[in-house]
PDB file of C-alpha atoms in Angstrom:
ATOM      1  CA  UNK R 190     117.246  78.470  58.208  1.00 93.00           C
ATOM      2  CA  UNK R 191     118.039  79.386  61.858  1.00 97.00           C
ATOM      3  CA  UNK R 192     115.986  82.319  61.791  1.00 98.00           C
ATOM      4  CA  UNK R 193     113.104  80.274  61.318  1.00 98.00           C
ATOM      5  CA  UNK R 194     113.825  78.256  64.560  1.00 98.00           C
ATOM      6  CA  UNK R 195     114.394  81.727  66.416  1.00 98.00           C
ATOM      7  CA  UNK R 196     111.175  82.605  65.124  1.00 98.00           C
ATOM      8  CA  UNK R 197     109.139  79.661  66.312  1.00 98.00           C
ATOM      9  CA  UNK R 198     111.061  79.271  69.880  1.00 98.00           C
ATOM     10  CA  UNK R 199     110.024  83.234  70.006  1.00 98.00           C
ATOM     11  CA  UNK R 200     106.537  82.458  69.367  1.00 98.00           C
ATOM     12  CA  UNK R 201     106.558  79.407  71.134  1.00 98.00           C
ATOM     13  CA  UNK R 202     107.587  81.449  74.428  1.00 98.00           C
ATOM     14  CA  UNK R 203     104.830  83.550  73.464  1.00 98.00           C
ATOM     15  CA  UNK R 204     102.383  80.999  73.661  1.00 98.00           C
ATOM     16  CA  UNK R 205     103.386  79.364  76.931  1.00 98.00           C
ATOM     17  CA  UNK R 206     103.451  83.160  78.243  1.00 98.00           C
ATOM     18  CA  UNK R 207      99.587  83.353  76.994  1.00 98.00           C
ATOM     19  CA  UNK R 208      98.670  79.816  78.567  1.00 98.00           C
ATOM     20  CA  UNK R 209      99.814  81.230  81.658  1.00 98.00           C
ATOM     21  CA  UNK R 210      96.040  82.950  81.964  1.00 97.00           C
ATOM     22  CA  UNK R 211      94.683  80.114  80.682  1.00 98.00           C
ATOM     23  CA  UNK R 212      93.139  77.399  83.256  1.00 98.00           C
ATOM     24  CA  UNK R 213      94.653  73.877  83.127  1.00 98.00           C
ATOM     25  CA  UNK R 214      91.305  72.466  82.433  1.00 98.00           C
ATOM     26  CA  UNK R 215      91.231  74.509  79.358  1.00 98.00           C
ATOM     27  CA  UNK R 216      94.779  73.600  78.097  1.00 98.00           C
ATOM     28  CA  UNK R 217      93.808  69.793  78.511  1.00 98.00           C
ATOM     29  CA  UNK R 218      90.284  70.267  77.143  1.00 98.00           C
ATOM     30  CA  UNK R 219      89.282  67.894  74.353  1.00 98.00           C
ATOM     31  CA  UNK R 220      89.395  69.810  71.086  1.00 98.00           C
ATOM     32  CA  UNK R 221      88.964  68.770  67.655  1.00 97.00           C
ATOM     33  CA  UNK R 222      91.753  68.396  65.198  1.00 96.00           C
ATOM     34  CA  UNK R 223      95.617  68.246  65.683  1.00 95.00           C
ATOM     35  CA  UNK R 224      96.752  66.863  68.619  1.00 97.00           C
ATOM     36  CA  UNK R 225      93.285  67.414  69.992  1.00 97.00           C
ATOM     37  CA  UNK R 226      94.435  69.623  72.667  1.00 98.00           C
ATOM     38  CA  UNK R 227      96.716  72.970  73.566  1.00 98.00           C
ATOM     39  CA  UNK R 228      99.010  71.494  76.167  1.00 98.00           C
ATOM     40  CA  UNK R 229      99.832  68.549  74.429  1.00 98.00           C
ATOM     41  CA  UNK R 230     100.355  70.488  70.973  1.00 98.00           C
ATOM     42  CA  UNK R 231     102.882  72.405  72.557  1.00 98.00           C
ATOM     43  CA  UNK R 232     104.396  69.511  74.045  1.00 98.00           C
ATOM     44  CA  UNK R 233     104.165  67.355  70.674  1.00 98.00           C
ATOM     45  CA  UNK R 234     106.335  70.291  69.093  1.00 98.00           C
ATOM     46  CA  UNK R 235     108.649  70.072  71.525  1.00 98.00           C
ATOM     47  CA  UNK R 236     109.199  66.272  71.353  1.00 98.00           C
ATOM     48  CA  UNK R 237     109.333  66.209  66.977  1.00 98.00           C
ATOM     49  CA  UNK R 238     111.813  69.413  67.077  1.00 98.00           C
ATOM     50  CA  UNK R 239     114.006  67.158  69.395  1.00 98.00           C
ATOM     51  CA  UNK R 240     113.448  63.897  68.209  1.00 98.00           C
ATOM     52  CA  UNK R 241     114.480  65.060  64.246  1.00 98.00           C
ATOM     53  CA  UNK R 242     117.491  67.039  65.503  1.00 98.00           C
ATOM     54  CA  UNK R 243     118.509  64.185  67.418  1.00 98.00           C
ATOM     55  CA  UNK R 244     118.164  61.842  64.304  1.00 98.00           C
ATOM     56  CA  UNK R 245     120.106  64.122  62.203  1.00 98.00           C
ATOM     57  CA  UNK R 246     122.848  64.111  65.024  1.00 97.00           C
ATOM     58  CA  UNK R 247     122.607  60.297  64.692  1.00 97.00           C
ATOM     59  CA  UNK R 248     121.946  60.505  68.492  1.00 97.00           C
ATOM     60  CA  UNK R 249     119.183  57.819  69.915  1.00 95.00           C
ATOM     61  CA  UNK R 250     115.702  58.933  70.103  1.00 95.00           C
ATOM     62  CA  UNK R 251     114.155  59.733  73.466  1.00 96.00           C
ATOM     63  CA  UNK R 252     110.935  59.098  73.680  1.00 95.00           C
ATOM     64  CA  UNK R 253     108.104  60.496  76.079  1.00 97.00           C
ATOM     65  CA  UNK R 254     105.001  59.656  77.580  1.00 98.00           C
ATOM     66  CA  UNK R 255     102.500  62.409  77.091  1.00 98.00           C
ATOM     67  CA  UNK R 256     100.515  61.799  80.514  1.00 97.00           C
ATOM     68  CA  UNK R 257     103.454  62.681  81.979  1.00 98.00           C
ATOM     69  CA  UNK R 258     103.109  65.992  81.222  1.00 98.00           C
ATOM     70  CA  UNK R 259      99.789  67.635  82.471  1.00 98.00           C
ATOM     71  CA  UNK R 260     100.693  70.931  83.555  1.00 98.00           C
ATOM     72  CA  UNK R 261     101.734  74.687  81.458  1.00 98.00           C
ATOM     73  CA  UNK R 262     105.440  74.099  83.746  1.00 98.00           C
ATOM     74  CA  UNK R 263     106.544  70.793  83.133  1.00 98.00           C
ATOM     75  CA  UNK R 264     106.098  71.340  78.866  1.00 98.00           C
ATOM     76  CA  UNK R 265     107.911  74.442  79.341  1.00 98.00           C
ATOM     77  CA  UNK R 266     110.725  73.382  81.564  1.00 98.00           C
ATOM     78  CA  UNK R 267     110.678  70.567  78.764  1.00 98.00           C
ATOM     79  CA  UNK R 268     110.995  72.689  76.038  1.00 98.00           C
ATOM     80  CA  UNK R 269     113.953  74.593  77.640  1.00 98.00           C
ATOM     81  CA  UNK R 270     115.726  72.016  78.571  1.00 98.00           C
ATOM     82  CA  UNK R 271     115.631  70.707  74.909  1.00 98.00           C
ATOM     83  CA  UNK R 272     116.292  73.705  73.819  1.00 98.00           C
ATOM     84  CA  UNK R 273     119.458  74.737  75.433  1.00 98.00           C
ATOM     85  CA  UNK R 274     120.532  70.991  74.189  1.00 97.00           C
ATOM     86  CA  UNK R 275     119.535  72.149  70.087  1.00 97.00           C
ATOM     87  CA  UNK R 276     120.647  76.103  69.955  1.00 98.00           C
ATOM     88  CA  UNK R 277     124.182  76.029  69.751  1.00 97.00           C
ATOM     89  CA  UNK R 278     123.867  72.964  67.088  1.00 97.00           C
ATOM     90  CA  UNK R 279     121.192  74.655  64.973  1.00 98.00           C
ATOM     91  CA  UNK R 280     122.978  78.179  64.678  1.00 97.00           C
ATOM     92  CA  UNK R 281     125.939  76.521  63.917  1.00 97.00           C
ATOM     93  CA  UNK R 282     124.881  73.506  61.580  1.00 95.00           C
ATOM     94  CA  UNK R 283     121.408  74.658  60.346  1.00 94.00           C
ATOM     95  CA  UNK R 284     122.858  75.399  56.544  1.00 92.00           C
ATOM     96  CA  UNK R 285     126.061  72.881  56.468  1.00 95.00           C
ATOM     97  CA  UNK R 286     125.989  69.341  54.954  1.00 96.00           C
ATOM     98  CA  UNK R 287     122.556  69.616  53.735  1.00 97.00           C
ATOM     99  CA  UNK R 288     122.511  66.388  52.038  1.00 97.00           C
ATOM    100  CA  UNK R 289     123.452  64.407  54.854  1.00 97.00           C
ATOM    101  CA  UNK R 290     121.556  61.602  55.104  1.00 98.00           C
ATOM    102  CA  UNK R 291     119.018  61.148  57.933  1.00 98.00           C
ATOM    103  CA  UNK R 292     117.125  57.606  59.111  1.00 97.00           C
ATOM    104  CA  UNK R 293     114.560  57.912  62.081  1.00 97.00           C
ATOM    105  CA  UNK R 294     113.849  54.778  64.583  1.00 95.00           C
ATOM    106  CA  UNK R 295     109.968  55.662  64.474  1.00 95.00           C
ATOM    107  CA  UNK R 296     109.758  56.443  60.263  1.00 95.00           C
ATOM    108  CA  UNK R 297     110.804  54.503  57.454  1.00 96.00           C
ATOM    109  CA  UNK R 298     112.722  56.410  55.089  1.00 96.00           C
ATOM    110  CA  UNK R 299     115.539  58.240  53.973  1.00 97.00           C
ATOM    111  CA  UNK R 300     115.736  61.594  53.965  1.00 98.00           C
ATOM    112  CA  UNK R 301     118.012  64.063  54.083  1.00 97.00           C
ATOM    113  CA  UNK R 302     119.422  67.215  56.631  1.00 98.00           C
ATOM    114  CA  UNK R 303     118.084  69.898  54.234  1.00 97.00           C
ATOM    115  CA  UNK R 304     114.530  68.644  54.405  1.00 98.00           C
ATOM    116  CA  UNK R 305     114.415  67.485  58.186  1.00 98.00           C
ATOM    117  CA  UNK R 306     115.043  70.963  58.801  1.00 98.00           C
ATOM    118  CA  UNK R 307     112.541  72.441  56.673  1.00 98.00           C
ATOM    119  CA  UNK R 308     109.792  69.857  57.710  1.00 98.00           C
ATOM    120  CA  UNK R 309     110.670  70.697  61.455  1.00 98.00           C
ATOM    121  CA  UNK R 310     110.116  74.195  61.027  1.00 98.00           C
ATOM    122  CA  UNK R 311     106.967  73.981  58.631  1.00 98.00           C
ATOM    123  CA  UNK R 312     105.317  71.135  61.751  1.00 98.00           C
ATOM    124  CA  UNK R 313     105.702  73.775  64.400  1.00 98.00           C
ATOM    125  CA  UNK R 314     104.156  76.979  62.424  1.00 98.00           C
ATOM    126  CA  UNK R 315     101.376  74.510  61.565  1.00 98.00           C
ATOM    127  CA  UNK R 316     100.086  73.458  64.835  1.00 98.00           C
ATOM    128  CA  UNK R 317     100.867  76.860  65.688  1.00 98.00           C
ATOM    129  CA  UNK R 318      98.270  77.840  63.306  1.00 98.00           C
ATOM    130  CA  UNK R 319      95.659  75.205  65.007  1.00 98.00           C
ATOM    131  CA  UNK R 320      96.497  76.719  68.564  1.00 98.00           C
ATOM    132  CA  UNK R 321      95.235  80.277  66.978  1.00 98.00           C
ATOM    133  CA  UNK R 322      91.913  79.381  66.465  1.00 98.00           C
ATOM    134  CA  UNK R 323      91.402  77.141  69.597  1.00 98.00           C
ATOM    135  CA  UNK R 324      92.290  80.485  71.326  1.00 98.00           C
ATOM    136  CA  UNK R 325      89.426  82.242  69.797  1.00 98.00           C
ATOM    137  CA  UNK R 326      87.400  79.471  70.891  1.00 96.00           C
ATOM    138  CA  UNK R 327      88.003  80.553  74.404  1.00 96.00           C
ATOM    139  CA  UNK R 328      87.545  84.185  73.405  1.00 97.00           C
ATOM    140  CA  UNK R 329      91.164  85.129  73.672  1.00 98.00           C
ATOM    141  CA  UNK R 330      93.519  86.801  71.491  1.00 98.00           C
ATOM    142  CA  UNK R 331      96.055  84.734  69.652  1.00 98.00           C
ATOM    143  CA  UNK R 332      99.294  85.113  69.726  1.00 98.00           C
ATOM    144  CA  UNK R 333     100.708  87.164  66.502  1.00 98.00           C
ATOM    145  CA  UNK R 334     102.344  84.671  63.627  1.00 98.00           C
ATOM    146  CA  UNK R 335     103.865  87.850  62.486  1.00 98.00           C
ATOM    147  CA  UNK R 336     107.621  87.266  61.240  1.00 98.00           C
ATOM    148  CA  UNK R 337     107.900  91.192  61.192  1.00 98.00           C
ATOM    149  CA  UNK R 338     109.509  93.487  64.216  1.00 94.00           C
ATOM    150  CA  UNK R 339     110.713  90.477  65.838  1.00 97.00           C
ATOM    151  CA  UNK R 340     114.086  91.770  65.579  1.00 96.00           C
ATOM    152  CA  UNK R 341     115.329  88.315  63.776  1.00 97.00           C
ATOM    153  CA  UNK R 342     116.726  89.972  60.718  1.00 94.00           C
TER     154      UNK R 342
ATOM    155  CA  UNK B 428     113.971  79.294  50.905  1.00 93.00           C
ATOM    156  CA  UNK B 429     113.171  78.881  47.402  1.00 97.00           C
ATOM    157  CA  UNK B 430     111.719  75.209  48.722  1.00 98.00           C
ATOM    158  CA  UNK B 431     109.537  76.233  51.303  1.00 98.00           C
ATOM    159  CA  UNK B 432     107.653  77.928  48.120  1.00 98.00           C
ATOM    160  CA  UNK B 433     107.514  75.053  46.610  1.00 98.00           C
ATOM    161  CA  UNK B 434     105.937  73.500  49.338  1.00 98.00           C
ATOM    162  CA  UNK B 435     103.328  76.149  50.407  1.00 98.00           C
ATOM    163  CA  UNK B 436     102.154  75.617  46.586  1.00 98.00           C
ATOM    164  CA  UNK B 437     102.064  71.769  46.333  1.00 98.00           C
ATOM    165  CA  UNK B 438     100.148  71.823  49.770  1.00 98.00           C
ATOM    166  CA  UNK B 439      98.246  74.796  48.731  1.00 98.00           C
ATOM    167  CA  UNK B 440      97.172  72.886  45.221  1.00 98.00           C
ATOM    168  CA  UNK B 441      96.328  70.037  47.484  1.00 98.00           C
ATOM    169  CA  UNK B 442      93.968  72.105  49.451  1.00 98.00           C
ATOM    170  CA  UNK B 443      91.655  73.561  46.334  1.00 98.00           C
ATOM    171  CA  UNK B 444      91.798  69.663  45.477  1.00 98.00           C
ATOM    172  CA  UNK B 445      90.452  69.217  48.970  1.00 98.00           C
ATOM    173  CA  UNK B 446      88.218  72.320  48.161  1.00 98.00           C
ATOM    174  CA  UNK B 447      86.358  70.405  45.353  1.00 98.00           C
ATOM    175  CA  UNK B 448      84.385  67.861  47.269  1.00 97.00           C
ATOM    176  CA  UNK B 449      82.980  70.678  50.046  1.00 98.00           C
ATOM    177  CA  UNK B 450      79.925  72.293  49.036  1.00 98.00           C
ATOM    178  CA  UNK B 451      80.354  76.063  48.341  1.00 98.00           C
ATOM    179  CA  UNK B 452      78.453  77.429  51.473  1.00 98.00           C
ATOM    180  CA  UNK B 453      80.499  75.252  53.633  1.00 98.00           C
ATOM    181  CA  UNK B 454      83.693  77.001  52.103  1.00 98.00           C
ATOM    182  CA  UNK B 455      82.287  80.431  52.651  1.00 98.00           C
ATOM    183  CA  UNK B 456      80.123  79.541  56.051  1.00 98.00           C
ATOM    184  CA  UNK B 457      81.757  81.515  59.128  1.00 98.00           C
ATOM    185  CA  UNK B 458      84.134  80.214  61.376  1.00 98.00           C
ATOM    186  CA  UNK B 459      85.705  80.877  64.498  1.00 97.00           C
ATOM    187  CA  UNK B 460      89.671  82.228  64.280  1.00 96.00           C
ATOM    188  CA  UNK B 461      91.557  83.548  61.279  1.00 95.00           C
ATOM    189  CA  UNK B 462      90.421  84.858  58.296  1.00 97.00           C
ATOM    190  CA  UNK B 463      86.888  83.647  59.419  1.00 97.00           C
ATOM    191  CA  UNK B 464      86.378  80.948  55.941  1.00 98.00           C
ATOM    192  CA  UNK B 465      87.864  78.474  54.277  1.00 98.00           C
ATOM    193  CA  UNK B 466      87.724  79.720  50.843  1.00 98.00           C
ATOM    194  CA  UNK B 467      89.087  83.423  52.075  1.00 98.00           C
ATOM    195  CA  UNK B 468      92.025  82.052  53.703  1.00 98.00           C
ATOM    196  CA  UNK B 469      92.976  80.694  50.793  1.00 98.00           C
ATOM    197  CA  UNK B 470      92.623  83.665  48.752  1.00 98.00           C
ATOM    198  CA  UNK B 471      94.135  85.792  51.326  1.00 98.00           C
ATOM    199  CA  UNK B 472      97.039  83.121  51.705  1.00 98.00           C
ATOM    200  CA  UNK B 473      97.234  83.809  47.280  1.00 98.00           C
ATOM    201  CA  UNK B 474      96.641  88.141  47.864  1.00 98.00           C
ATOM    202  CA  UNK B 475      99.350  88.142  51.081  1.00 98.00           C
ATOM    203  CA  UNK B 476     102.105  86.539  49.144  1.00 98.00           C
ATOM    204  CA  UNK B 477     101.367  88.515  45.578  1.00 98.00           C
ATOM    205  CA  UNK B 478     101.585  91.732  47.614  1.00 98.00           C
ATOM    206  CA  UNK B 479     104.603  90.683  49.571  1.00 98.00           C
ATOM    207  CA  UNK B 480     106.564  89.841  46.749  1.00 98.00           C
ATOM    208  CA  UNK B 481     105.573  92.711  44.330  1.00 98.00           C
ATOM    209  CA  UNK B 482     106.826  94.971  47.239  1.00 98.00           C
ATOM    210  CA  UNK B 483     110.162  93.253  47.212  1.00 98.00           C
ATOM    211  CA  UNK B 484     110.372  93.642  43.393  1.00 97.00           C
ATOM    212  CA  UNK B 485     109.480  97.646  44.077  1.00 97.00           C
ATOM    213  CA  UNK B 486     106.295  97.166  41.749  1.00 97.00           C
ATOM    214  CA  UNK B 487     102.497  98.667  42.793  1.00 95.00           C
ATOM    215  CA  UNK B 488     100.397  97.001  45.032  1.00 95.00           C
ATOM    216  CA  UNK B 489      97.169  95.329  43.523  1.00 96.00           C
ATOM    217  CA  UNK B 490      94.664  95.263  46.387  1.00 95.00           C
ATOM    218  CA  UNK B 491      91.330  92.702  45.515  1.00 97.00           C
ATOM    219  CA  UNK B 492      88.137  93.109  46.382  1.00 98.00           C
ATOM    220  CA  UNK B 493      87.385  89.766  48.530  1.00 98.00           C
ATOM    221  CA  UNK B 494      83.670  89.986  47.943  1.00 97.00           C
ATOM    222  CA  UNK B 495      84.657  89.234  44.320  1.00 98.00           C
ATOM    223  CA  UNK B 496      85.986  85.900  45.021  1.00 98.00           C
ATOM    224  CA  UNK B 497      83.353  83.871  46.257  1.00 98.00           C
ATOM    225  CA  UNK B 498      83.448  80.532  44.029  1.00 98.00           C
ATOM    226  CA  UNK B 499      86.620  78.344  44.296  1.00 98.00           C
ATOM    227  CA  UNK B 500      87.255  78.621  40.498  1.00 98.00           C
ATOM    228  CA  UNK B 501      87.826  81.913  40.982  1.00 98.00           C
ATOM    229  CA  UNK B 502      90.488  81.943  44.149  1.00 98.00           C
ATOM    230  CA  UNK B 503      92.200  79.185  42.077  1.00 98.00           C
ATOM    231  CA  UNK B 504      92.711  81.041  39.131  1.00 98.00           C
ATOM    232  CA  UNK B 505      94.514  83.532  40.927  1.00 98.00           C
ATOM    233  CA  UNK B 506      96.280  81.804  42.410  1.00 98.00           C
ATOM    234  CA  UNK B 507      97.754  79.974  39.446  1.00 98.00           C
ATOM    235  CA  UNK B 508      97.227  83.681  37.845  1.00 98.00           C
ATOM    236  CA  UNK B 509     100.542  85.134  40.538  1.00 98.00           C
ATOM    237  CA  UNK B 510     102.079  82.208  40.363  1.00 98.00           C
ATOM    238  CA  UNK B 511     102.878  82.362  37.271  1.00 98.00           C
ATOM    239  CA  UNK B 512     104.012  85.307  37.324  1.00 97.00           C
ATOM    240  CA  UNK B 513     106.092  84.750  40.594  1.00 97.00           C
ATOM    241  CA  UNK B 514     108.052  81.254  39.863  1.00 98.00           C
ATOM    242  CA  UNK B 515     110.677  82.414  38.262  1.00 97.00           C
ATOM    243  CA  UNK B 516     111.170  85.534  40.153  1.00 97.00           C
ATOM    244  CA  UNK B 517     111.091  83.600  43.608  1.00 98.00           C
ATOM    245  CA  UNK B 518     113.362  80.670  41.868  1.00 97.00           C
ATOM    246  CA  UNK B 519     116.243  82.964  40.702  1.00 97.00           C
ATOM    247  CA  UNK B 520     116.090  85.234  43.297  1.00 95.00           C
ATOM    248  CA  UNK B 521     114.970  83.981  46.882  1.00 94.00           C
ATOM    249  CA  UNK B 522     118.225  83.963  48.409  1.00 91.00           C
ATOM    250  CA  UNK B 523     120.075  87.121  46.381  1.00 95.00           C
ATOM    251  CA  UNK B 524     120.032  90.368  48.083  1.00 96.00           C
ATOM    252  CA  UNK B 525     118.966  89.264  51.251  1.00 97.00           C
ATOM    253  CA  UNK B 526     119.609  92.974  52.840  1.00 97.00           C
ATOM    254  CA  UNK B 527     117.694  94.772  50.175  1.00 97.00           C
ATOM    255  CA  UNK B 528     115.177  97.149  51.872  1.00 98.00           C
ATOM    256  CA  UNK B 529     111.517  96.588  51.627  1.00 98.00           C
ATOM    257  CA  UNK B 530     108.456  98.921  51.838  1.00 97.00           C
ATOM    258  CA  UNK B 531     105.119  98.344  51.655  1.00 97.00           C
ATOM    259  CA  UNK B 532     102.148 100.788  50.953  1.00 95.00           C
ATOM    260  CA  UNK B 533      99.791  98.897  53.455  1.00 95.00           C
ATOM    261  CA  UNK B 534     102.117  98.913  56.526  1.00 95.00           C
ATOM    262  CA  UNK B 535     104.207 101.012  57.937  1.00 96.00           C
ATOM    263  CA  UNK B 536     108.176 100.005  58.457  1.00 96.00           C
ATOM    264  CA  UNK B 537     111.483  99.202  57.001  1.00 97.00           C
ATOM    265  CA  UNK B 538     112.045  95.837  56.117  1.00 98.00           C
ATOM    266  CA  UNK B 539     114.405  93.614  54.328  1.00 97.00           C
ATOM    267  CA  UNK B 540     113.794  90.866  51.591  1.00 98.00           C
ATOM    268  CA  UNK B 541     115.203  87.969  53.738  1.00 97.00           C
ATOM    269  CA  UNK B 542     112.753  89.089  56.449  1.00 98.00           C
ATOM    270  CA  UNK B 543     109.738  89.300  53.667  1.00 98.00           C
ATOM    271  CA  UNK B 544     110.585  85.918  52.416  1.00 98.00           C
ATOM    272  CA  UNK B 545     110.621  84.175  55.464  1.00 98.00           C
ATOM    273  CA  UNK B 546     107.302  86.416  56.796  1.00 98.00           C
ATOM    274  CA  UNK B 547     105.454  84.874  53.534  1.00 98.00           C
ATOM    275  CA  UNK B 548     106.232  81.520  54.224  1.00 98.00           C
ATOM    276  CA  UNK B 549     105.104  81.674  57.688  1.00 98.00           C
ATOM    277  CA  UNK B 550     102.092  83.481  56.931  1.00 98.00           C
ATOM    278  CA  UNK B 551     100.718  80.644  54.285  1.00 98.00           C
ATOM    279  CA  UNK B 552     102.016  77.834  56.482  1.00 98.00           C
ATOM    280  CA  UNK B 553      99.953  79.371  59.786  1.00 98.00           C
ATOM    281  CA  UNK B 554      96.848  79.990  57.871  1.00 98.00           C
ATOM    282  CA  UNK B 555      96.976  76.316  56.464  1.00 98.00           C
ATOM    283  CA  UNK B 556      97.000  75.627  60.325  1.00 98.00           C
ATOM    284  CA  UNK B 557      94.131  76.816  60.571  1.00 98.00           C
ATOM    285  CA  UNK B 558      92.194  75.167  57.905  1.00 98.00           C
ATOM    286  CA  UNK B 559      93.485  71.986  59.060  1.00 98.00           C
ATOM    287  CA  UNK B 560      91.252  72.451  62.226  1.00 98.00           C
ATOM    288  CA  UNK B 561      88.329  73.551  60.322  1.00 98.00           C
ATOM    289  CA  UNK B 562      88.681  70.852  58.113  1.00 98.00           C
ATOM    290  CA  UNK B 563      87.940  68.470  60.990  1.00 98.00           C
ATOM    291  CA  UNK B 564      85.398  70.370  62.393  1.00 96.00           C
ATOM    292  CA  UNK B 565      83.537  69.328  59.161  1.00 96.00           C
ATOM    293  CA  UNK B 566      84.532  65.759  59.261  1.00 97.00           C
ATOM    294  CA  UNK B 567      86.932  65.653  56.527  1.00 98.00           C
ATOM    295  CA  UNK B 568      90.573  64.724  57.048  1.00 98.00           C
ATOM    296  CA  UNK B 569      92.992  67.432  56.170  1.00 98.00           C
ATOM    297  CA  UNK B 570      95.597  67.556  53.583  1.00 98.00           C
ATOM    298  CA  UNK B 571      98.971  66.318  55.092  1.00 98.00           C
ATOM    299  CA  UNK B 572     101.369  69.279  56.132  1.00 98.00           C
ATOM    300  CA  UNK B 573     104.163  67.087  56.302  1.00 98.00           C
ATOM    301  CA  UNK B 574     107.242  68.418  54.632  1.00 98.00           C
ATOM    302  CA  UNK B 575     108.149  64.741  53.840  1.00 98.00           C
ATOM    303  CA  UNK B 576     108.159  62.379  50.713  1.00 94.00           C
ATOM    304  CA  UNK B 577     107.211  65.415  48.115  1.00 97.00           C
ATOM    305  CA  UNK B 578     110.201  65.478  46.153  1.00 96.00           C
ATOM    306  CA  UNK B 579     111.127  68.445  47.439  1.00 97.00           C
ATOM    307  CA  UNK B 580     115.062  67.447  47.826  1.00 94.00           C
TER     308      UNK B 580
END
């Protein structure tokens, strides 16, 4: 399982390495479907990743207020600072107590570790997916979804 | 692993569901990003994973013909065509070997089955991304990619 979340924060890098050519205008721009914009998909990855991690911990949820972030630095400064919070938790809890049980302040339900996980994972490559062909609306390049030569395995 | 299988085919069942109330052109009419159609995504989603997998197992390659597959019957049928033939393959053995080395006729490289495995499941789970956006772009909600509530745990 961890590999997956070393894939996506590689890829996720990638992206906010690629928005880094892109004007803010762009990265705010009204688009349709998802989260209906580049900056704030990116962000609302971010947010879920941390938000389920933090339920499985049984820690409190944080929420944020997306017009807080309008700029490329302050969702990536985001995302590392959440991420330097989850890495050391994920490599070494990713695959233990899978059936843990895990309740979420903004979902009804019960779930459990094992799934959280997987649904975390799956949410990210998804609007990953969307991001790809907003970029070729703007007539640049994606960034590769490739799993292979990443040096993960 | 074995469940994020499951859940690329439960979603991906969902989407030729979706398929059957969008007129034929619209699933073949160019788009921007991707594999350029709905309908070819999905089959290449089906062809990717076939290939993938047969490589793994050290069996020939069976490349299609995409301009053969132009009605959803069709890419459907295939679909349920490899997956039989997969299940119980990907069920007993999606976690054994994980070091086993992998070559494949259409790329060049060294890879192993863990890699593979998790390179498929990314692979379907981007692409559906990407129909999610397209989707919207002809006015019809998406099929949920949420990992949640399938009875996959």
């Amino acid at each position: 399982m961890y590999a997956f979340f070393a894939y996506n924060w590689q890829v996720r890098d990638q992206w906010f390495a690629w928005c880094e050519d892109v004007p803010n205008e762009e990265l705010l721009k009204d688009r349709i479907g998802g989260i209906g914009n580049i900056l704030h998909t990116l962000l609302h990855i971010v947010d879920v990743e941390y938000s389920w991690v933090r339920a499985i911990q049984k820690k409190d949820d944080k929420p944020i207020d997306f017009s807080d972030y309008t700029t490329l630095r302050q969702v990536k400064a985001l995302s590392d600072q959440y991420r330097d919070e989850l890495e050391e938790y994920l490599q070494a809890e990713a695959t233990t107590n899978k059936q843990k049980t895990v309740t979420a302040s903004w979902l009804d339900g019960t779930f459990t570790k094992e799934e959280i996980l997987h649904h975390i994972i799956a949410h990210e490559i998804h609007h990953i997916g969307q991001l790809s062909v907003w970029a070729r609306e703007i007539g640049k390049k994606p960034v590769s979804a490739t799993v292979l030569d990443r040096g993960l395995f």
